[in-house]
């Protein structure tokens, strides 16, 4: 889901969002004081000078927001540590490394960090889950799954604006092409493609990564299922070809 930060309108895909932004000619607006500017560079300079950047990374369990993904991850780990649910080890089915949570294991795989399953990443895992989740138990039925944009290299090397490497989506500026590439590869601009399976209590939480969904379930935020069942879900996803069912 894409949301216009000026008028609050939401859009299903990036193309519709960009058309809206072009049609409405929305002026760049400070994320804190709502002052408007004629150009994105002037707006960014203002937010740099006044420290008016808004936090962009939210906790998938509570409503807190953070200025970096690492800070959000550390906070969400605290949710698990402080949980009353007993935590057992979860073993990677490929490299056999131990993890203290299912979400930790999934994060390991979605980041492409497993040396024995380097073909797995956020996109390939989404494809596997989506193909087996025909009933939309945890994946959004309307998502249009596609491979990661192969032109990302050109979007980093050609993004230099004379001073910084600039994100073509949000106009954040970075000190190197590598930093911009990491930003584009992160869940920051990704669609929310997963949702909580707790339909009984009408939990409406949506997530950009499978790890974030599992973190939500493990935390007991909506009492959807026990930790043991969450861990069995991991085994069923990667060691069974049965349809996903909770």
C-alpha positions as a LaTeX table, in Angstrom:
\begin{tabular}{lrrr}
\hline
Residue & $x$ (\AA) & $y$ (\AA) & $z$ (\AA) \\
\hline
Unk1 & 0.00 & 0.00 & 0.00 \\
Unk2 & 1.32 & 3.45 & $-0.98$ \\
Unk3 & 0.19 & 6.57 & 0.88 \\
Unk4 & 0.43 & 10.20 & $-0.20$ \\
Unk5 & 2.11 & 12.08 & 2.65 \\
Unk6 & 0.43 & 15.33 & 1.61 \\
Unk7 & $-3.27$ & 14.47 & 1.39 \\
Unk8 & $-3.33$ & 11.00 & 3.00 \\
Unk9 & $-4.77$ & 9.20 & $-0.04$ \\
Unk10 & $-3.79$ & 5.51 & $-0.34$ \\
Unk11 & $-3.01$ & 3.56 & $-3.50$ \\
Unk12 & $-2.63$ & $-0.14$ & $-4.33$ \\
Unk13 & 0.43 & 0.25 & $-6.56$ \\
Unk14 & 3.35 & 2.60 & $-7.14$ \\
Unk15 & 2.27 & 3.65 & $-10.66$ \\
Unk16 & $-1.10$ & 4.96 & $-9.42$ \\
Unk17 & 0.62 & 6.70 & $-6.51$ \\
Unk18 & 3.11 & 8.45 & $-8.79$ \\
Unk19 & 0.34 & 9.51 & $-11.20$ \\
Unk20 & $-1.55$ & 11.03 & $-8.26$ \\
Unk21 & 1.54 & 12.93 & $-7.15$ \\
Unk22 & 2.11 & 14.25 & $-10.68$ \\
Unk23 & $-1.54$ & 15.19 & $-11.24$ \\
Unk24 & $-1.92$ & 16.97 & $-7.91$ \\
Unk25 & 1.47 & 18.69 & $-8.08$ \\
Unk26 & 1.85 & 18.31 & $-4.32$ \\
Unk27 & 4.48 & 20.61 & $-2.90$ \\
Unk28 & 7.17 & 18.99 & $-0.73$ \\
Unk29 & 6.21 & 19.39 & 2.91 \\
Unk30 & 8.28 & 19.22 & 6.09 \\
Unk31 & 7.48 & 16.01 & 7.96 \\
Unk32 & 7.29 & 17.79 & 11.33 \\
Unk33 & 6.24 & 21.43 & 10.98 \\
Unk34 & 4.33 & 21.01 & 7.67 \\
Unk35 & 6.06 & 23.98 & 6.04 \\
Unk36 & 5.98 & 23.64 & 2.22 \\
Unk37 & 8.83 & 24.20 & $-0.23$ \\
Unk38 & 9.20 & 24.67 & $-3.97$ \\
Unk39 & 11.68 & 21.80 & $-4.38$ \\
Unk40 & 12.53 & 18.54 & $-2.63$ \\
Unk41 & 16.13 & 19.63 & $-2.11$ \\
Unk42 & 14.98 & 22.76 & $-0.25$ \\
Unk43 & 12.62 & 20.68 & 1.87 \\
Unk44 & 15.34 & 18.12 & 2.65 \\
Unk45 & 17.79 & 20.90 & 3.56 \\
Unk46 & 15.23 & 22.38 & 5.96 \\
Unk47 & 14.64 & 19.02 & 7.65 \\
Unk48 & 18.40 & 18.44 & 7.90 \\
Unk49 & 18.97 & 21.87 & 9.45 \\
Unk50 & 16.08 & 21.63 & 11.94 \\
Unk51 & 16.19 & 17.86 & 12.58 \\
Unk52 & 12.59 & 17.62 & 11.40 \\
Unk53 & 12.81 & 14.18 & 9.79 \\
Unk54 & 9.98 & 11.95 & 11.01 \\
Unk55 & 10.64 & 8.40 & 12.27 \\
Unk56 & 10.06 & 5.95 & 9.42 \\
Unk57 & 10.38 & 2.46 & 10.89 \\
Unk58 & 7.49 & 1.18 & 12.99 \\
Unk59 & 7.27 & $-1.63$ & 15.51 \\
Unk60 & 5.12 & $-4.45$ & 14.13 \\
Unk61 & 3.81 & $-5.19$ & 17.63 \\
Unk62 & 3.04 & $-1.81$ & 19.19 \\
Unk63 & 2.59 & 1.71 & 17.81 \\
Unk64 & 6.12 & 3.05 & 18.42 \\
Unk65 & 8.18 & 4.39 & 15.51 \\
Unk66 & 11.95 & 4.66 & 15.08 \\
Unk67 & 14.49 & 6.51 & 12.98 \\
Unk68 & 16.35 & 3.39 & 11.83 \\
Unk69 & 15.55 & $-0.24$ & 11.03 \\
Unk70 & 18.19 & $-1.42$ & 13.51 \\
Unk71 & 16.54 & 0.55 & 16.33 \\
Unk72 & 13.14 & $-0.90$ & 15.40 \\
Unk73 & 14.59 & $-4.44$ & 15.26 \\
Unk74 & 16.22 & $-4.00$ & 18.68 \\
Unk75 & 12.93 & $-2.78$ & 20.13 \\
Unk76 & 10.98 & $-5.70$ & 18.61 \\
Unk77 & 13.54 & $-8.14$ & 20.00 \\
Unk78 & 12.80 & $-6.68$ & 23.44 \\
Unk79 & 9.13 & $-7.58$ & 22.92 \\
Unk80 & 10.17 & $-11.22$ & 22.57 \\
Unk81 & 12.63 & $-11.15$ & 25.48 \\
Unk82 & 9.99 & $-9.65$ & 27.77 \\
Unk83 & 7.25 & $-11.98$ & 26.57 \\
Unk84 & 5.86 & $-14.47$ & 29.09 \\
Unk85 & 5.82 & $-17.13$ & 26.38 \\
Unk86 & 8.62 & $-19.68$ & 26.72 \\
Unk87 & 11.12 & $-19.38$ & 23.88 \\
Unk88 & 12.69 & $-22.47$ & 22.36 \\
Unk89 & 15.46 & $-22.66$ & 19.78 \\
Unk90 & 14.56 & $-22.68$ & 16.10 \\
Unk91 & 17.04 & $-24.33$ & 13.74 \\
Unk92 & 17.61 & $-23.16$ & 10.17 \\
Unk93 & 16.58 & $-26.13$ & 7.98 \\
Unk94 & 19.45 & $-25.38$ & 5.60 \\
Unk95 & 22.60 & $-24.26$ & 7.47 \\
Unk96 & 21.49 & $-25.65$ & 10.88 \\
Unk97 & 22.25 & $-22.43$ & 12.77 \\
Unk98 & 20.21 & $-21.95$ & 15.96 \\
Unk99 & 17.90 & $-18.98$ & 16.44 \\
Unk100 & 15.96 & $-17.97$ & 19.53 \\
Unk101 & 12.85 & $-17.09$ & 17.54 \\
Unk102 & 11.06 & $-17.97$ & 14.32 \\
Unk103 & 11.21 & $-14.33$ & 13.25 \\
Unk104 & 15.00 & $-14.37$ & 13.68 \\
Unk105 & 15.27 & $-17.39$ & 11.40 \\
Unk106 & 12.98 & $-15.86$ & 8.77 \\
Unk107 & 14.95 & $-12.59$ & 8.88 \\
Unk108 & 18.13 & $-14.64$ & 8.27 \\
Unk109 & 16.55 & $-16.20$ & 5.16 \\
Unk110 & 14.83 & $-13.07$ & 3.83 \\
Unk111 & 18.13 & $-11.18$ & 3.97 \\
Unk112 & 19.75 & $-13.86$ & 1.79 \\
Unk113 & 22.22 & $-14.56$ & 4.60 \\
Unk114 & 21.98 & $-18.37$ & 4.66 \\
Unk115 & 25.14 & $-19.83$ & 3.04 \\
Unk116 & 23.32 & $-23.06$ & 2.19 \\
Unk117 & 20.22 & $-21.40$ & 0.69 \\
Unk118 & 21.52 & $-18.28$ & $-1.02$ \\
Unk119 & 18.69 & $-18.37$ & $-3.58$ \\
Unk120 & 16.27 & $-17.47$ & $-0.80$ \\
Unk121 & 15.50 & $-13.82$ & $-0.09$ \\
Unk122 & 12.45 & $-11.70$ & 0.62 \\
Unk123 & 11.13 & $-11.98$ & $-2.94$ \\
Unk124 & 11.64 & $-15.74$ & $-3.44$ \\
Unk125 & 10.15 & $-16.50$ & $-0.02$ \\
Unk126 & 7.14 & $-14.33$ & $-0.85$ \\
Unk127 & 6.66 & $-16.27$ & $-4.08$ \\
Unk128 & 6.84 & $-19.62$ & $-2.25$ \\
Unk129 & 4.37 & $-18.52$ & 0.42 \\
Unk130 & 2.00 & $-16.82$ & $-2.03$ \\
Unk131 & 1.82 & $-19.88$ & $-4.30$ \\
Unk132 & 0.83 & $-22.07$ & $-1.34$ \\
Unk133 & $-1.50$ & $-19.57$ & 0.31 \\
Unk134 & $-4.37$ & $-19.76$ & $-2.18$ \\
Unk135 & $-6.89$ & $-18.85$ & 0.54 \\
Unk136 & $-5.05$ & $-15.67$ & 1.52 \\
Unk137 & $-4.50$ & $-16.81$ & 5.10 \\
Unk138 & $-1.39$ & $-14.68$ & 5.58 \\
Unk139 & $-0.81$ & $-13.04$ & 2.17 \\
Unk140 & $-2.87$ & $-10.22$ & 0.75 \\
Unk141 & $-5.00$ & $-11.60$ & $-2.06$ \\
Unk142 & $-4.65$ & $-8.51$ & $-4.25$ \\
Unk143 & $-0.87$ & $-8.39$ & $-4.26$ \\
Unk144 & 0.82 & $-8.45$ & $-7.66$ \\
Unk145 & 4.00 & $-10.35$ & $-6.90$ \\
Unk146 & 6.97 & $-9.47$ & $-9.06$ \\
Unk147 & 10.70 & $-9.97$ & $-8.95$ \\
Unk148 & 12.92 & $-7.30$ & $-7.49$ \\
Unk149 & 13.55 & $-4.51$ & $-9.99$ \\
Unk150 & 16.59 & $-5.57$ & $-12.06$ \\
Unk151 & 17.35 & $-1.95$ & $-12.93$ \\
Unk152 & 18.25 & $-1.06$ & $-9.34$ \\
Unk153 & 21.94 & $-0.67$ & $-10.23$ \\
Unk154 & 21.10 & 2.10 & $-12.68$ \\
Unk155 & 18.85 & 3.71 & $-10.08$ \\
Unk156 & 21.81 & 4.00 & $-7.71$ \\
Unk157 & 24.63 & 4.88 & $-10.11$ \\
Unk158 & 22.50 & 7.45 & $-11.97$ \\
Unk159 & 21.01 & 8.97 & $-8.82$ \\
Unk160 & 23.86 & 11.37 & $-8.01$ \\
Unk161 & 22.43 & 14.92 & $-7.88$ \\
Unk162 & 25.75 & 16.72 & $-7.66$ \\
Unk163 & 26.09 & 16.42 & $-3.90$ \\
Unk164 & 24.40 & 13.19 & $-2.78$ \\
Unk165 & 22.84 & 9.99 & $-4.10$ \\
Unk166 & 19.10 & 10.67 & $-4.06$ \\
Unk167 & 16.29 & 8.11 & $-3.70$ \\
Unk168 & 13.93 & 8.53 & $-6.67$ \\
Unk169 & 10.94 & 7.48 & $-4.51$ \\
Unk170 & 11.24 & 9.51 & $-1.30$ \\
Unk171 & 14.08 & 11.91 & $-2.21$ \\
Unk172 & 16.14 & 11.03 & 0.84 \\
Unk173 & 19.82 & 11.70 & 0.17 \\
Unk174 & 22.75 & 9.38 & 0.96 \\
Unk175 & 26.50 & 9.78 & 1.10 \\
Unk176 & 27.26 & 6.86 & $-1.22$ \\
Unk177 & 25.68 & 4.69 & $-3.91$ \\
Unk178 & 26.06 & 1.72 & $-1.57$ \\
Unk179 & 24.01 & 3.42 & 1.15 \\
Unk180 & 21.31 & 4.29 & $-1.38$ \\
Unk181 & 21.33 & 0.70 & $-2.65$ \\
Unk182 & 20.83 & $-0.60$ & 0.90 \\
Unk183 & 17.93 & 1.82 & 1.34 \\
Unk184 & 16.28 & 0.64 & $-1.90$ \\
Unk185 & 16.77 & $-3.02$ & $-0.91$ \\
Unk186 & 15.28 & $-2.54$ & 2.55 \\
Unk187 & 11.54 & $-2.97$ & 3.33 \\
Unk188 & 11.22 & 0.83 & 3.49 \\
Unk189 & 9.49 & 1.19 & 0.09 \\
Unk190 & 7.99 & $-2.29$ & $-0.04$ \\
Unk191 & 4.28 & $-3.03$ & $-0.23$ \\
Unk192 & 2.58 & $-4.64$ & 2.75 \\
Unk193 & 2.12 & $-8.17$ & 1.41 \\
Unk194 & 1.45 & $-10.17$ & 4.59 \\
Unk195 & $-1.31$ & $-9.83$ & 7.19 \\
Unk196 & $-2.08$ & $-11.32$ & 10.59 \\
Unk197 & $-4.13$ & $-14.55$ & 10.27 \\
Unk198 & $-6.16$ & $-13.66$ & 13.37 \\
Unk199 & $-9.51$ & $-13.05$ & 11.68 \\
Unk200 & $-11.51$ & $-13.93$ & 14.81 \\
Unk201 & $-10.37$ & $-10.83$ & 16.68 \\
Unk202 & $-10.19$ & $-8.85$ & 13.43 \\
Unk203 & $-6.52$ & $-7.94$ & 13.78 \\
Unk204 & $-5.77$ & $-5.61$ & 10.85 \\
Unk205 & $-1.96$ & $-5.55$ & 11.13 \\
Unk206 & $-0.15$ & $-5.78$ & 7.78 \\
Unk207 & 3.56 & $-6.37$ & 7.17 \\
Unk208 & 6.20 & $-5.90$ & 4.49 \\
Unk209 & 8.19 & $-9.00$ & 5.49 \\
Unk210 & 7.39 & $-12.50$ & 6.72 \\
Unk211 & 9.82 & $-11.95$ & 9.62 \\
Unk212 & 7.77 & $-8.98$ & 10.80 \\
Unk213 & 4.58 & $-11.09$ & 10.71 \\
Unk214 & 6.24 & $-13.85$ & 12.74 \\
Unk215 & 7.55 & $-11.28$ & 15.23 \\
Unk216 & 3.97 & $-10.05$ & 15.69 \\
Unk217 & 2.70 & $-13.60$ & 16.28 \\
Unk218 & 5.54 & $-14.54$ & 18.65 \\
Unk219 & 5.02 & $-11.43$ & 20.76 \\
Unk220 & 1.50 & $-12.55$ & 21.65 \\
Unk221 & 0.22 & $-9.10$ & 20.69 \\
Unk222 & $-3.13$ & $-10.46$ & 19.54 \\
Unk223 & $-3.06$ & $-13.91$ & 21.23 \\
Unk224 & $-3.49$ & $-15.59$ & 17.88 \\
Unk225 & $-1.44$ & $-18.70$ & 18.60 \\
Unk226 & 1.20 & $-20.13$ & 20.91 \\
Unk227 & 4.92 & $-19.98$ & 20.25 \\
Unk228 & 5.13 & $-23.71$ & 19.55 \\
Unk229 & 2.57 & $-23.41$ & 16.75 \\
Unk230 & 4.42 & $-20.43$ & 15.28 \\
Unk231 & 7.62 & $-22.48$ & 15.14 \\
Unk232 & 5.81 & $-25.39$ & 13.48 \\
Unk233 & 4.58 & $-22.95$ & 10.86 \\
Unk234 & 8.21 & $-22.28$ & 9.89 \\
Unk235 & 8.82 & $-26.00$ & 9.44 \\
Unk236 & 5.71 & $-26.40$ & 7.30 \\
Unk237 & 6.65 & $-23.49$ & 5.03 \\
Unk238 & 10.13 & $-24.78$ & 4.20 \\
Unk239 & 9.79 & $-28.53$ & 4.68 \\
Unk240 & 6.32 & $-29.26$ & 3.30 \\
Unk241 & 4.39 & $-28.42$ & 0.15 \\
Unk242 & 0.97 & $-28.54$ & 1.80 \\
Unk243 & $-1.30$ & $-25.48$ & 1.51 \\
Unk244 & $-0.84$ & $-22.99$ & 4.33 \\
Unk245 & $-3.54$ & $-23.44$ & 6.96 \\
Unk246 & $-3.81$ & $-22.14$ & 10.51 \\
\hline
\end{tabular}
